[in-house]
Structures are given as C-alpha cells and as structure tokens.
Amino acid sequence: MVTPAARRQAVAHVCAAHDVSERRACTTLSIDRSTIRYRSRRPDDDSVRQRIRELAAIRRRFGYRRLHFLLSKEGLKMNQKRFRRLYREEGLAVRKRGGRKRALGMRAPLGLPSRPNERWSLDFVSDSLTGGRRFRILAIVDDCTRECLALVADTSLSGARVARELDGVIARRRAKPRICVSDNGTELTSMAILKWSKATSVDWHYIQPGKPQQNAFVESFNGRLRDELLNETLFSTLGEARELLMAWRDDYNRVRPHSALANRTPEEFRDHHQALVATTGSGQDFNPGLSP
C-alpha cells in the first residue's frame, strides 16, 4: 500500500469485511487517520480539459508543450507539469506518422454511444470458397442498436469501395453517423476515406494498433458471424456467399435476440428507442439492459 488511494481502499475493505470502526482499522494497518479523512481541494478542471480537447482537435500535430503555450496566451495559469497530467489523462498523445499520407482520425478516446446512428464501427472478416479462393467481408455495425448495417463480400475491397458502401448505407437509412470507428488497415486509412470523411463531415476515429478491444462492438459481431455462419457453411461461389450473408444479416437484425439489449432484436431495440425519444423528448441516458 504505497499510495493514499490504496490505503483508503484497504481501510474501507477492513471496515466492511470485519465490521470494525475506522479508528481500529487504521490502527491495525498502521495508517494515519488524516490520510483516510483527507478530501482533495483541487479545483475543477472540466473547462480546461474541454479547451485542451478542442485545441488538440484543431492542432493535430501539436504536443502538450505547444498546446500549453497556446493556452497560456489565452490566459491559462497552469504549470507545465499539471498541464501534462491533464493532457495524458485525456489520451491526446500525438501518434507517429508513417511514411505516406493517410487519414489520422481523432486523437481523444471515445465514450459509449447513446442513440442510433451516433457511431458506426467497421472491420473486415476473411474467409475462403470451397475452391480455395479467398474473399473478404466488410462489416458495418451501429454501436448503439447493434444493428448490422452492411455485409459486403468481395475478393477485393479498396478504400474507394468502402466509401461507396458507406454512402449506400447512409442513403438507405436516410441518416449519417456522427463518427466512424475502425482499425488502421490500409483500406481504412487511405486518401479515399480521408476525402469521404471530409466531404460528408463525419469524424473518423482509429483505434490504437494492436488493441482490437477498442473496437469491441464490431469485434464481438465478427465473432458471432464467424461462429454462427462462416464456420458452419461452405461457400461454392461468391454469389452464394453474398446471398447467405444477406439472409443471416436479416435474421440477425430481425429475429435473433441480443443479450446486451435485454433479449430484444436490434430492430426492436431501435424502434423502442425511437418511441422513448418521441414520448420523453430525449433518449440521451437510455440503458438497453435496464429499460422495459
């Protein structure tokens, strides 16, 4: 128990587990009671954090030193050590640029989506035909409703093709996402995606390399797709694969219950959310697992 936070946690555990007073727990663990009773007087940094995020979004290649200098010119009174702590807690470290131009996306980490079409996730799944020819599947998922918006199968899926498929989904749903999330694959970091993101005013967030858990919604979907269809089915032709993927997607959205949505289907959840918004005027704090 090195840090004060660890000591407070230890005292709280002893008090709860052994039903003893705080004084006795502190005496047993040799911890000063002032450590347990201390309350931080640190001022609220919410406004500063918000301004740091806004400036980092504009100045993508600026580190904490330059951002600190710019905010100092705006009147911020804060030493560099404390500013660096806030900068790191917001996850705004500048990513190293590769050898060629590619889309960089947003720097700040994401929260959970609270409404349909707020965030879409994209990823690729690979499989093969019975003849041994490989093909890829582009999966697009709405992170709030868990709907599968598209399953595009082909032997080659370029960045331009991904942009066209996104335009098709937007046309069918008559709504575009606020942000898209993907890994750092070549197709998804291409100039075609960068141009599409700028033309449609849709933000793009790239997860950190080697951390697929940051794109957990579509990774979970990929696991279900592979377990329930790809590993259970032999595809003779690409056309057959497309037909079966379309049928499975329809079943996934309309029939298959989803445990994270209180055993409702994604379409039932979306309709319920829309009805809730129409009734209350807001679905901002909608919890899919707790709503009736």
Coordinates of C-alpha atoms in Angstrom, one line a residue:
M1 CA 0.0 0.0 0.0
V2 CA 2.1 2.8 -1.3
T3 CA -0.4 5.4 -2.5
P4 CA -3.0 7.2 -0.3
A5 CA -5.7 5.8 -2.6
A6 CA -4.6 2.3 -1.9
R7 CA -4.6 2.9 1.8
R8 CA -8.1 4.4 1.8
Q9 CA -9.3 1.3 -0.2
A10 CA -7.6 -1.1 2.3
V11 CA -9.3 0.7 5.3
A12 CA -12.7 0.6 3.6
H13 CA -12.3 -3.1 2.9
V14 CA -11.3 -3.9 6.5
C15 CA -14.3 -1.8 7.9
A16 CA -16.7 -3.6 5.6
A17 CA -15.4 -7.1 5.8
H18 CA -14.7 -7.3 9.5
D19 CA -17.3 -4.8 10.8
V20 CA -14.8 -2.6 12.7
S21 CA -14.5 1.1 13.2
E22 CA -12.4 3.3 11.0
R23 CA -10.1 4.1 14.0
R24 CA -9.5 0.4 14.7
A25 CA -8.9 -0.4 11.0
C26 CA -6.3 2.5 10.8
T27 CA -4.6 1.3 14.0
T28 CA -4.4 -2.3 12.7
L29 CA -3.0 -1.3 9.3
S30 CA -0.7 1.5 10.8
I31 CA -2.3 4.2 8.7
D32 CA -2.8 7.7 9.8
R33 CA -6.5 8.7 10.0
S34 CA -5.7 12.0 8.4
T35 CA -4.9 10.1 5.2
I36 CA -8.3 8.5 5.2
R37 CA -10.2 11.7 6.0
Y38 CA -8.4 13.9 3.6
R39 CA -10.5 15.4 0.8
S40 CA -8.9 17.0 -2.2
R41 CA -9.1 20.7 -2.7
R42 CA -8.0 20.6 -6.3
P43 CA -10.2 22.9 -8.4
D44 CA -12.5 21.6 -11.1
D45 CA -10.6 21.2 -14.5
D46 CA -13.5 20.4 -16.7
S47 CA -13.4 23.7 -18.7
V48 CA -9.6 23.4 -19.1
R49 CA -9.9 19.7 -20.3
Q50 CA -12.6 20.7 -22.8
R51 CA -10.4 23.5 -24.2
I52 CA -7.4 21.1 -24.5
R53 CA -9.5 18.7 -26.5
E54 CA -10.8 21.4 -28.8
L55 CA -7.3 22.8 -29.4
A56 CA -5.8 19.3 -29.9
A57 CA -8.5 18.5 -32.5
I58 CA -7.5 21.6 -34.5
R59 CA -3.7 21.3 -34.0
R60 CA -3.4 17.6 -34.7
R61 CA 0.4 17.6 -34.7
F62 CA 1.0 19.7 -31.6
G63 CA 2.2 18.1 -28.4
Y64 CA 1.5 19.2 -24.8
R65 CA 4.3 21.8 -24.8
R66 CA 2.9 23.8 -27.7
L67 CA -0.7 23.4 -26.6
H68 CA 0.3 24.7 -23.1
F69 CA 2.0 27.7 -24.7
L70 CA -1.1 28.5 -26.8
L71 CA -3.4 28.2 -23.8
S72 CA -1.1 30.3 -21.8
K73 CA -1.5 33.1 -24.4
E74 CA -5.3 32.7 -23.9
G75 CA -4.8 33.4 -20.2
L76 CA -4.5 30.0 -18.7
K77 CA -2.5 30.0 -15.5
M78 CA -1.1 26.4 -15.0
N79 CA 2.3 25.0 -14.8
Q80 CA 3.5 22.6 -17.4
K81 CA 3.7 19.5 -15.1
R82 CA 0.0 19.8 -14.2
F83 CA -1.0 20.6 -17.8
R84 CA 0.9 17.4 -19.0
R85 CA -1.0 15.4 -16.4
L86 CA -4.4 16.6 -17.8
Y87 CA -3.1 16.1 -21.4
R88 CA -2.2 12.5 -20.7
E89 CA -5.4 11.7 -18.8
E90 CA -7.4 12.9 -21.9
G91 CA -5.4 10.5 -24.1
L92 CA -4.2 13.1 -26.5
A93 CA -0.7 11.9 -27.2
V94 CA 0.4 12.6 -30.8
R95 CA 0.6 9.5 -32.9
K96 CA 3.7 8.9 -35.0
R97 CA 3.1 9.5 -38.7
G98 CA 4.0 6.7 -41.2
G99 CA 5.9 7.2 -44.4
R100 CA 2.9 8.0 -46.5
K101 CA -0.1 10.3 -46.2
R102 CA -3.1 8.6 -44.6
A103 CA -6.2 9.6 -42.6
L104 CA -5.3 10.2 -38.9
G105 CA -8.7 10.4 -37.3
M106 CA -9.5 11.8 -33.9
R107 CA -7.0 11.8 -31.0
A108 CA -9.3 11.6 -28.0
P109 CA -10.8 8.3 -26.7
L110 CA -14.5 7.7 -27.2
G111 CA -17.4 7.2 -24.8
L112 CA -20.3 4.9 -25.3
P113 CA -22.9 5.8 -27.9
S114 CA -26.3 6.8 -26.6
R115 CA -28.5 6.9 -29.7
P116 CA -28.8 5.2 -33.1
N117 CA -26.5 6.5 -35.9
E118 CA -24.2 8.2 -33.4
R119 CA -21.3 5.8 -34.0
W120 CA -20.7 3.1 -36.7
S121 CA -17.9 0.5 -36.5
L122 CA -16.2 -1.1 -39.4
D123 CA -14.0 -4.1 -39.8
F124 CA -13.0 -6.8 -42.2
V125 CA -13.5 -10.6 -41.9
S126 CA -11.8 -13.1 -44.3
D127 CA -13.0 -16.5 -45.5
S128 CA -12.5 -18.8 -48.4
L129 CA -14.6 -20.6 -51.0
T130 CA -14.6 -24.4 -51.4
G131 CA -12.1 -23.9 -54.3
G132 CA -9.6 -22.2 -52.0
R133 CA -10.1 -18.7 -53.3
R134 CA -10.0 -16.1 -50.5
F135 CA -12.6 -13.3 -50.1
R136 CA -13.2 -10.6 -47.6
I137 CA -16.3 -9.3 -45.9
L138 CA -16.8 -5.7 -44.8
A139 CA -18.9 -5.5 -41.7
I140 CA -20.6 -2.2 -40.6
V141 CA -22.3 -2.1 -37.3
D142 CA -24.3 0.5 -35.4
D143 CA -22.7 0.5 -31.9
C144 CA -25.9 1.7 -30.1
T145 CA -28.5 -0.6 -31.6
R146 CA -26.1 -3.4 -32.5
E147 CA -27.7 -3.5 -36.0
C148 CA -25.6 -4.9 -38.8
L149 CA -25.9 -2.2 -41.4
A150 CA -23.9 -4.0 -44.2
L151 CA -22.1 -7.2 -45.0
V152 CA -20.2 -6.7 -48.3
A153 CA -18.3 -9.7 -49.7
D154 CA -15.8 -9.5 -52.5
T155 CA -12.3 -10.6 -53.4
S156 CA -11.0 -7.0 -53.2
L157 CA -12.4 -4.1 -51.1
S158 CA -10.5 -0.9 -51.6
G159 CA -10.9 2.4 -49.7
A160 CA -13.0 3.8 -52.5
R161 CA -15.3 0.8 -52.4
V162 CA -15.7 1.2 -48.6
A163 CA -16.6 4.9 -49.1
R164 CA -19.3 3.9 -51.7
E165 CA -20.7 1.2 -49.4
L166 CA -21.0 3.8 -46.6
D167 CA -22.8 6.2 -49.0
G168 CA -25.2 3.4 -49.8
V169 CA -25.9 2.7 -46.1
I170 CA -26.5 6.4 -45.5
A171 CA -28.9 6.6 -48.4
R172 CA -30.9 3.5 -47.1
R173 CA -31.1 4.8 -43.5
R174 CA -31.5 8.4 -44.5
A175 CA -29.1 9.3 -41.8
K176 CA -25.3 9.5 -41.4
P177 CA -23.3 8.7 -38.4
R178 CA -21.6 11.3 -36.2
I179 CA -18.4 9.3 -36.1
C180 CA -17.0 6.0 -37.6
V181 CA -14.6 3.7 -35.8
S182 CA -12.1 1.3 -37.4
D183 CA -8.6 -0.1 -37.1
N184 CA -5.6 1.1 -39.0
G185 CA -5.9 -1.1 -42.1
T186 CA -4.7 0.2 -45.4
E187 CA -8.2 0.5 -46.9
L188 CA -9.5 2.4 -43.9
T189 CA -6.6 4.8 -43.7
S190 CA -6.5 5.6 -47.4
M191 CA -6.9 9.0 -49.0
A192 CA -10.3 7.8 -50.3
I193 CA -11.6 7.5 -46.7
L194 CA -10.0 10.8 -45.8
K195 CA -11.8 12.6 -48.7
W196 CA -15.1 10.9 -47.8
S197 CA -14.8 11.9 -44.2
K198 CA -14.2 15.5 -45.1
A199 CA -16.9 15.6 -47.8
T200 CA -19.6 14.1 -45.5
S201 CA -18.4 15.9 -42.3
V202 CA -18.3 12.5 -40.5
D203 CA -15.5 12.2 -37.9
W204 CA -13.3 9.1 -38.1
H205 CA -11.6 7.5 -35.1
Y206 CA -8.8 5.0 -35.4
I207 CA -8.1 2.6 -32.6
Q208 CA -4.5 2.1 -31.3
P209 CA -2.6 -0.6 -33.3
G210 CA -2.7 -4.0 -31.7
K211 CA -5.7 -3.1 -29.4
P212 CA -8.9 -4.6 -31.1
Q213 CA -10.7 -4.3 -27.8
Q214 CA -11.0 -0.6 -28.5
N215 CA -13.4 -1.6 -31.3
A216 CA -15.2 -4.1 -29.2
F217 CA -18.7 -3.8 -30.8
V218 CA -17.7 -4.9 -34.2
E219 CA -15.2 -7.4 -32.9
S220 CA -18.0 -9.1 -30.9
F221 CA -20.2 -9.0 -34.0
N222 CA -17.4 -10.6 -36.1
G223 CA -17.2 -13.4 -33.5
R224 CA -20.9 -14.2 -33.8
L225 CA -20.7 -14.0 -37.6
R226 CA -17.9 -16.5 -37.8
D227 CA -19.3 -18.8 -35.2
E228 CA -22.9 -18.9 -36.5
L229 CA -22.3 -18.7 -40.3
L230 CA -18.8 -18.8 -41.6
N231 CA -17.6 -21.8 -39.6
E232 CA -20.9 -23.6 -40.3
T233 CA -21.2 -23.1 -44.0
L234 CA -19.3 -24.0 -47.2
F235 CA -19.4 -21.4 -49.9
S236 CA -19.1 -22.6 -53.5
T237 CA -19.3 -19.2 -55.2
L238 CA -19.0 -15.6 -54.2
G239 CA -22.7 -15.1 -55.3
E240 CA -23.8 -17.9 -52.9
A241 CA -21.8 -16.3 -50.1
R242 CA -23.5 -12.9 -50.7
E243 CA -26.9 -14.5 -50.6
L244 CA -26.3 -16.4 -47.3
L245 CA -24.7 -13.3 -45.7
M246 CA -27.8 -11.2 -46.7
A247 CA -30.1 -13.9 -45.2
W248 CA -28.0 -14.1 -42.0
R249 CA -27.9 -10.3 -41.6
D250 CA -31.7 -10.1 -42.0
D251 CA -32.1 -12.8 -39.3
Y252 CA -29.6 -11.1 -37.0
N253 CA -31.4 -7.8 -37.2
R254 CA -35.0 -9.0 -37.0
V255 CA -35.1 -12.4 -35.3
R256 CA -32.1 -13.2 -33.3
P257 CA -32.3 -11.9 -29.6
H258 CA -29.4 -9.9 -28.3
S259 CA -28.5 -10.4 -24.6
A260 CA -27.0 -6.9 -24.4
L261 CA -30.4 -5.4 -25.5
A262 CA -32.4 -7.3 -22.8
N263 CA -33.0 -10.1 -25.3
R264 CA -34.6 -7.9 -27.9
T265 CA -33.6 -7.8 -31.5
P266 CA -31.6 -4.8 -32.8
E267 CA -34.6 -3.6 -34.8
E268 CA -36.9 -3.9 -31.8
F269 CA -34.4 -2.0 -29.7
R270 CA -34.2 0.7 -32.3
D271 CA -38.0 1.1 -32.5
H272 CA -38.2 1.1 -28.7
H273 CA -35.6 3.8 -28.5
Q274 CA -37.3 6.0 -31.1
A275 CA -40.6 5.5 -29.2
L276 CA -38.9 6.6 -26.0
V277 CA -37.5 9.7 -27.6
A278 CA -40.9 10.6 -29.1
T279 CA -42.5 10.1 -25.7
T280 CA -40.0 11.8 -23.4
G281 CA -38.2 14.0 -25.9
S282 CA -34.8 12.6 -25.0
G283 CA -33.1 9.2 -25.2
Q284 CA -29.7 10.5 -24.0
D285 CA -29.5 8.3 -20.9
F286 CA -31.2 5.2 -22.4
N287 CA -29.9 2.0 -21.0
P288 CA -30.6 -1.0 -23.2
G289 CA -30.2 -3.6 -20.5
L290 CA -32.4 -1.9 -17.9
S291 CA -35.3 -0.5 -20.0
P292 CA -38.5 -2.5 -20.0

